[in-house]
Short mmCIF file of C-alpha atoms and ligand atoms in Angstrom, two decimals:
data_model
loop_
_atom_site.label_atom_id
_atom_site.label_comp_id
_atom_site.label_asym_id
_atom_site.label_seq_id
_atom_site.Cartn_x
_atom_site.Cartn_y
_atom_site.Cartn_z
CA MET H 1089 86.46 -97.07 12.13
CA LEU H 1090 83.51 -95.87 14.19
CA ARG H 1091 80.83 -93.43 13.13
CA VAL H 1092 78.41 -92.33 15.82
CA HIS H 1093 74.94 -91.08 14.94
CA GLN H 1094 72.95 -89.42 17.67
CA GLN H 1095 69.17 -89.21 17.49
CA LYS H 1096 66.88 -87.49 19.93
CA ASP H 1097 64.96 -90.48 21.21
CA TYR H 1098 64.07 -94.15 20.70
CA LYS H 1099 61.85 -93.38 17.71
CA GLY H 1100 64.60 -91.40 15.99
CA MET H 1101 67.14 -94.13 16.69
CA SER H 1102 64.77 -96.78 15.32
CA CYS H 1103 64.12 -94.79 12.12
CA LYS H 1104 67.85 -94.27 11.53
CA VAL H 1105 68.64 -97.96 12.06
CA ALA H 1106 65.81 -98.97 9.72
CA ARG H 1107 67.01 -96.51 7.05
CA LEU H 1108 70.52 -97.98 7.14
CA ILE H 1109 69.20 -101.55 6.88
CA ALA H 1110 66.85 -100.54 4.06
CA ALA H 1111 69.77 -98.88 2.24
CA GLN H 1112 71.75 -102.12 2.54
CA ILE H 1113 68.86 -104.10 1.03
CA THR H 1114 68.40 -101.57 -1.76
CA MET H 1115 72.11 -101.65 -2.63
CA LYS H 1116 72.28 -105.44 -2.49
CA PRO H 1117 68.85 -107.12 -2.60
CA ASP H 1118 70.37 -110.56 -1.96
CA CYS H 1119 72.39 -109.39 1.03
CA VAL H 1120 73.02 -111.37 4.22
CA LEU H 1121 71.63 -109.54 7.23
CA GLY H 1122 72.78 -110.47 10.70
CA LEU H 1123 69.87 -109.76 13.01
CA ALA H 1124 69.48 -109.19 16.73
CA THR H 1125 66.80 -109.56 19.37
CA GLY H 1126 66.20 -107.73 22.65
CA SER H 1127 63.97 -104.71 23.17
CA THR H 1128 66.25 -102.24 21.37
CA PRO H 1129 65.67 -103.30 17.72
CA ILE H 1130 61.88 -103.74 17.98
CA GLY H 1131 61.20 -100.17 16.79
CA ALA H 1132 63.59 -100.57 13.85
CA TYR H 1133 61.82 -103.78 12.82
CA GLU H 1134 58.49 -101.92 12.95
CA GLU H 1135 59.96 -99.24 10.68
CA LEU H 1136 61.19 -101.90 8.27
CA VAL H 1137 57.71 -103.43 8.14
CA THR H 1138 56.36 -99.97 7.30
CA LYS H 1139 58.94 -99.62 4.54
CA TYR H 1140 57.89 -103.00 3.18
CA ASN H 1141 54.22 -101.97 3.17
CA GLU H 1142 54.57 -98.39 2.03
CA GLU H 1143 57.84 -98.13 0.12
CA LYS H 1144 57.97 -101.55 -1.56
CA LEU H 1145 61.15 -102.54 0.29
CA SER H 1146 61.45 -106.23 -0.56
CA PHE H 1147 63.14 -108.89 1.54
CA ALA H 1148 62.47 -111.58 -1.09
CA ALA H 1149 66.14 -112.15 -1.89
CA VAL H 1150 67.52 -111.45 1.59
CA THR H 1151 69.08 -114.14 3.80
CA THR H 1152 69.09 -113.57 7.54
CA VAL H 1153 71.26 -115.05 10.27
CA ASN H 1154 70.37 -114.32 13.86
CA LEU H 1155 72.91 -113.86 16.56
CA ASP H 1156 71.66 -116.23 19.19
CA GLU H 1157 69.05 -118.50 20.71
CA TYR H 1158 68.29 -119.72 24.20
CA ARG H 1159 69.11 -123.36 24.83
CA THR H 1160 66.08 -125.51 25.60
CA LEU H 1161 63.40 -123.16 24.21
CA PRO H 1162 61.44 -124.51 21.24
CA PRO H 1163 60.67 -122.09 18.35
CA THR H 1164 57.06 -122.03 19.52
CA HIS H 1165 58.02 -120.62 22.93
CA GLU H 1166 57.11 -116.93 23.08
CA GLN H 1167 60.50 -116.02 24.53
CA SER H 1168 62.53 -117.97 22.01
CA TYR H 1169 64.43 -115.74 19.62
CA ARG H 1170 62.99 -117.62 16.63
CA TYR H 1171 59.51 -116.70 17.87
CA PHE H 1172 60.64 -113.10 18.46
CA MET H 1173 61.92 -112.76 14.90
CA ASN H 1174 58.82 -114.31 13.34
CA ASP H 1175 56.62 -112.10 15.49
CA ASN H 1176 58.48 -108.80 15.06
CA LEU H 1177 59.67 -109.04 11.48
CA PHE H 1178 59.60 -112.19 9.39
CA ARG H 1179 55.85 -112.85 9.22
CA HIS H 1180 55.16 -109.23 8.28
CA VAL H 1181 57.45 -109.06 5.23
CA ASP H 1182 58.23 -111.16 2.15
CA VAL H 1183 61.39 -112.81 3.44
CA ARG H 1184 61.46 -116.53 2.56
CA GLU H 1185 61.31 -118.62 5.70
CA ALA H 1186 63.94 -121.04 4.42
CA TYR H 1187 66.32 -118.09 4.12
CA THR H 1188 65.96 -117.11 7.77
CA ASN H 1189 68.39 -118.70 10.18
CA VAL H 1190 68.47 -118.85 13.97
CA PRO H 1191 70.70 -121.25 15.95
CA ASN H 1192 68.80 -124.36 17.00
CA GLY H 1193 68.45 -124.09 20.76
CA LEU H 1194 67.09 -127.63 20.93
CA ALA H 1195 70.11 -129.26 19.27
CA GLU H 1196 71.35 -132.18 21.34
CA ASP H 1197 74.77 -132.15 19.76
CA THR H 1198 75.60 -128.52 20.49
CA ALA H 1199 79.15 -128.76 19.14
CA ALA H 1200 77.76 -129.90 15.79
CA GLU H 1201 75.15 -127.13 15.85
CA CYS H 1202 77.79 -124.48 16.55
CA ALA H 1203 80.00 -125.79 13.75
CA ARG H 1204 77.00 -125.93 11.41
CA TYR H 1205 76.14 -122.30 12.15
CA ASP H 1206 79.66 -121.02 11.47
CA ALA H 1207 79.84 -123.08 8.26
CA LEU H 1208 76.44 -121.75 7.19
CA ILE H 1209 77.53 -118.13 7.63
CA ARG H 1210 80.87 -118.60 5.92
CA GLY H 1211 79.12 -120.56 3.12
CA LEU H 1212 76.91 -117.53 2.55
CA GLY H 1213 80.05 -115.44 2.05
CA GLY H 1214 79.75 -113.83 5.47
CA ILE H 1215 77.45 -111.13 6.73
CA ASP H 1216 76.95 -107.87 4.86
CA LEU H 1217 75.38 -105.95 7.74
CA GLN H 1218 75.28 -107.15 11.33
CA LEU H 1219 72.81 -105.45 13.63
CA LEU H 1220 73.73 -105.55 17.33
CA GLY H 1221 72.20 -104.47 20.58
CA LEU H 1222 74.37 -104.11 23.65
CA GLY H 1223 73.94 -106.03 26.88
CA ASN H 1224 74.25 -104.13 30.17
CA ASN H 1225 77.55 -105.90 30.82
CA GLY H 1226 78.89 -105.26 27.30
CA HIS H 1227 77.78 -108.53 25.75
CA ILE H 1228 77.01 -108.71 22.06
CA GLY H 1229 74.86 -111.59 20.89
CA PHE H 1230 75.25 -113.63 24.05
CA ASN H 1231 79.04 -113.34 24.15
CA GLU H 1232 79.42 -112.68 27.83
CA PRO H 1233 82.39 -111.07 29.63
CA CYS H 1234 85.17 -113.63 29.77
CA ASP H 1235 88.96 -113.87 29.97
CA HIS H 1236 89.36 -114.21 26.20
CA PHE H 1237 87.44 -113.32 23.04
CA VAL H 1238 85.51 -116.34 21.76
CA LEU H 1239 85.50 -116.33 17.96
CA GLU H 1240 83.39 -119.36 17.05
CA THR H 1241 79.69 -119.93 17.58
CA ASN H 1242 79.53 -121.32 21.10
CA VAL H 1243 77.36 -122.40 23.99
CA VAL H 1244 77.46 -119.85 26.79
CA ASP H 1245 76.49 -119.96 30.41
CA LEU H 1246 74.55 -116.74 30.90
CA THR H 1247 75.84 -114.49 33.64
CA GLU H 1248 73.69 -113.67 36.64
CA SER H 1249 73.39 -110.05 35.42
CA THR H 1250 72.09 -111.16 32.01
CA ILE H 1251 69.64 -113.58 33.62
CA ASP H 1252 68.46 -110.73 35.87
CA ALA H 1253 68.14 -108.36 32.89
CA ASN H 1254 66.12 -110.89 30.89
CA THR H 1255 63.90 -111.99 33.77
CA ARG H 1256 61.50 -109.21 32.74
CA PHE H 1257 60.45 -111.31 29.74
CA PHE H 1258 59.64 -114.43 31.79
CA ALA H 1259 57.15 -115.23 34.54
CA THR H 1260 59.91 -115.89 37.07
CA LYS H 1261 63.69 -115.76 37.16
CA GLY H 1262 63.67 -119.55 37.37
CA ASP H 1263 62.10 -119.69 33.90
CA VAL H 1264 65.03 -117.90 32.22
CA PRO H 1265 67.22 -120.43 30.43
CA ARG H 1266 70.73 -120.65 31.86
CA GLN H 1267 72.43 -121.19 28.55
CA ALA H 1268 72.32 -119.94 24.99
CA ILE H 1269 73.97 -120.64 21.66
CA THR H 1270 75.56 -117.49 20.27
CA MET H 1271 77.35 -116.53 17.13
CA GLY H 1272 80.95 -115.92 18.12
CA LEU H 1273 82.89 -112.71 17.75
CA GLY H 1274 84.64 -114.02 14.62
CA CYS H 1275 81.61 -113.88 12.31
CA ILE H 1276 80.57 -110.55 13.86
CA MET H 1277 84.02 -109.07 13.24
CA GLU H 1278 84.05 -110.46 9.67
CA ALA H 1279 80.76 -108.67 8.85
CA LYS H 1280 81.31 -105.95 6.26
CA MET H 1281 79.40 -103.47 8.37
CA VAL H 1282 78.35 -103.59 12.01
CA LEU H 1283 75.38 -101.49 13.10
CA VAL H 1284 75.02 -101.09 16.86
CA ALA H 1285 71.73 -99.75 18.24
CA VAL H 1286 71.52 -98.37 21.78
CA SER H 1287 68.79 -96.59 23.68
CA GLY H 1288 68.18 -95.21 27.14
CA ALA H 1289 70.20 -93.87 30.05
CA GLY H 1290 70.77 -97.38 31.38
CA LYS H 1291 73.15 -98.06 28.48
CA ALA H 1292 75.17 -94.81 28.74
CA ASP H 1293 77.96 -96.21 30.91
CA ILE H 1294 78.46 -99.45 28.99
CA VAL H 1295 78.36 -97.62 25.63
CA CYS H 1296 81.19 -95.42 26.87
CA ARG H 1297 83.21 -98.36 28.18
CA ALA H 1298 82.69 -100.35 24.98
CA PHE H 1299 83.66 -97.60 22.55
CA SER H 1300 86.16 -95.49 24.44
CA GLY H 1301 87.54 -97.81 27.10
CA PRO H 1302 90.22 -100.48 26.73
CA VAL H 1303 89.68 -103.35 24.28
CA THR H 1304 89.14 -106.26 26.64
CA PRO H 1305 87.15 -109.51 26.67
CA GLU H 1306 85.70 -108.29 29.96
CA VAL H 1307 83.68 -105.93 27.77
CA PRO H 1308 83.08 -108.10 24.68
CA ALA H 1309 81.68 -105.21 22.60
CA SER H 1310 85.01 -103.38 22.96
CA ILE H 1311 86.39 -105.67 20.23
CA LEU H 1312 84.32 -103.57 17.81
CA GLN H 1313 86.94 -100.82 18.22
CA LEU H 1314 89.09 -103.02 15.94
CA HIS H 1315 86.41 -103.32 13.22
CA PRO H 1316 86.89 -101.18 10.11
CA ASN H 1317 83.23 -100.22 9.64
CA VAL H 1318 81.04 -99.75 12.71
CA VAL H 1319 78.05 -97.43 12.88
CA LEU H 1320 76.72 -96.73 16.36
CA VAL H 1321 73.22 -95.28 16.43
CA GLY H 1322 71.93 -94.11 19.77
CA ASP H 1323 69.52 -91.74 21.37
CA GLU H 1324 70.76 -88.81 23.45
CA ALA H 1325 70.37 -90.68 26.73
CA ALA H 1326 72.41 -93.71 25.64
CA LEU H 1327 75.18 -91.58 24.12
CA ALA H 1328 75.39 -89.08 27.00
CA ALA H 1329 78.62 -90.40 28.54
CA LEU H 1330 80.31 -91.17 25.19
CA THR H 1331 79.59 -87.63 24.00
CA LYS H 1332 81.55 -86.27 26.97
CA THR H 1333 84.71 -88.06 25.80
CA GLY H 1334 84.85 -85.63 22.87
CA ILE H 1335 84.23 -88.33 20.25
CA THR H 1336 82.90 -86.97 16.93
CA ILE H 1337 79.15 -87.33 16.74
CA CYS H 1338 77.01 -86.99 13.60
CA ARG H 1339 73.66 -85.48 14.42
C1 GLP C 2427 69.95 -109.97 25.04
C2 GLP C 2427 70.39 -110.38 23.62
C3 GLP C 2427 71.28 -109.37 22.98
C4 GLP C 2427 70.75 -107.99 23.22
C5 GLP C 2427 70.80 -107.68 24.69
C6 GLP C 2427 70.29 -106.29 25.04
O1 GLP C 2427 70.59 -110.63 26.05
N1 GLP C 2427 70.99 -111.67 23.54
O2 GLP C 2427 71.43 -109.66 21.59
O3 GLP C 2427 71.51 -107.04 22.52
O4 GLP C 2427 70.07 -108.63 25.41
O5 GLP C 2427 68.92 -106.27 25.10
P1 GLP C 2427 68.02 -104.98 25.14
O6 GLP C 2427 68.04 -104.44 23.74
O7 GLP C 2427 66.68 -105.48 25.54
O8 GLP C 2427 68.64 -104.05 26.10
#
């Protein structure tokens, strides 16, 4: 089941996403949060830091599992997703470092690393709330368009469009890693709740295709139409095309 929440702008979207994550932590302080990177969730992480500082929201019992990591980037690299999470959230709150998990992009035995990550998540009892952004081509995590849905944590070859989209974070396109390790769609679909955050006119078309188009591995996010508990939070610009389909929107 999908519930769509529309907010006016990026700030409103970020506040709503942070409120839902904070509610999850309040309801279950030792919850497992699946976390995402990209530019979309940065505002929500800022709001969570504010809630930690001003509202005593504690992450002390929380475990986190991140969706993905670039292959070949060390955690000290500013564009690694481990660095991103430390920089945008972890070092500002009381989460215990040992309880934060990001795939190891430096693993030499990638098959073993993928299996370890799936076993880790299932050993935690699965994910209570999985936060997702949405790639321009419909990817979630780094699960790229493909001819089948990949369920396990896997090594992906990034598509040219994703490399182009992420070039903005690197000095040159040649610096963008060509591969990543990503949580598969299985653990995402097994999460008790999936929270998708979208912002900006550039996402309007893919949001519409993902949530009102056919369920197809060519748009990996479309698999979320089969999930029993998805909350999509977007600003007006990102939801513009979806709104026109007549879908029920909570404002
Ligand atoms: C990256 C990440 C995704 C993210 C997506 C969208 O490729 N692997 O997890 O959702 O890009 O990013 P943005 O939020 O910057 O549009």
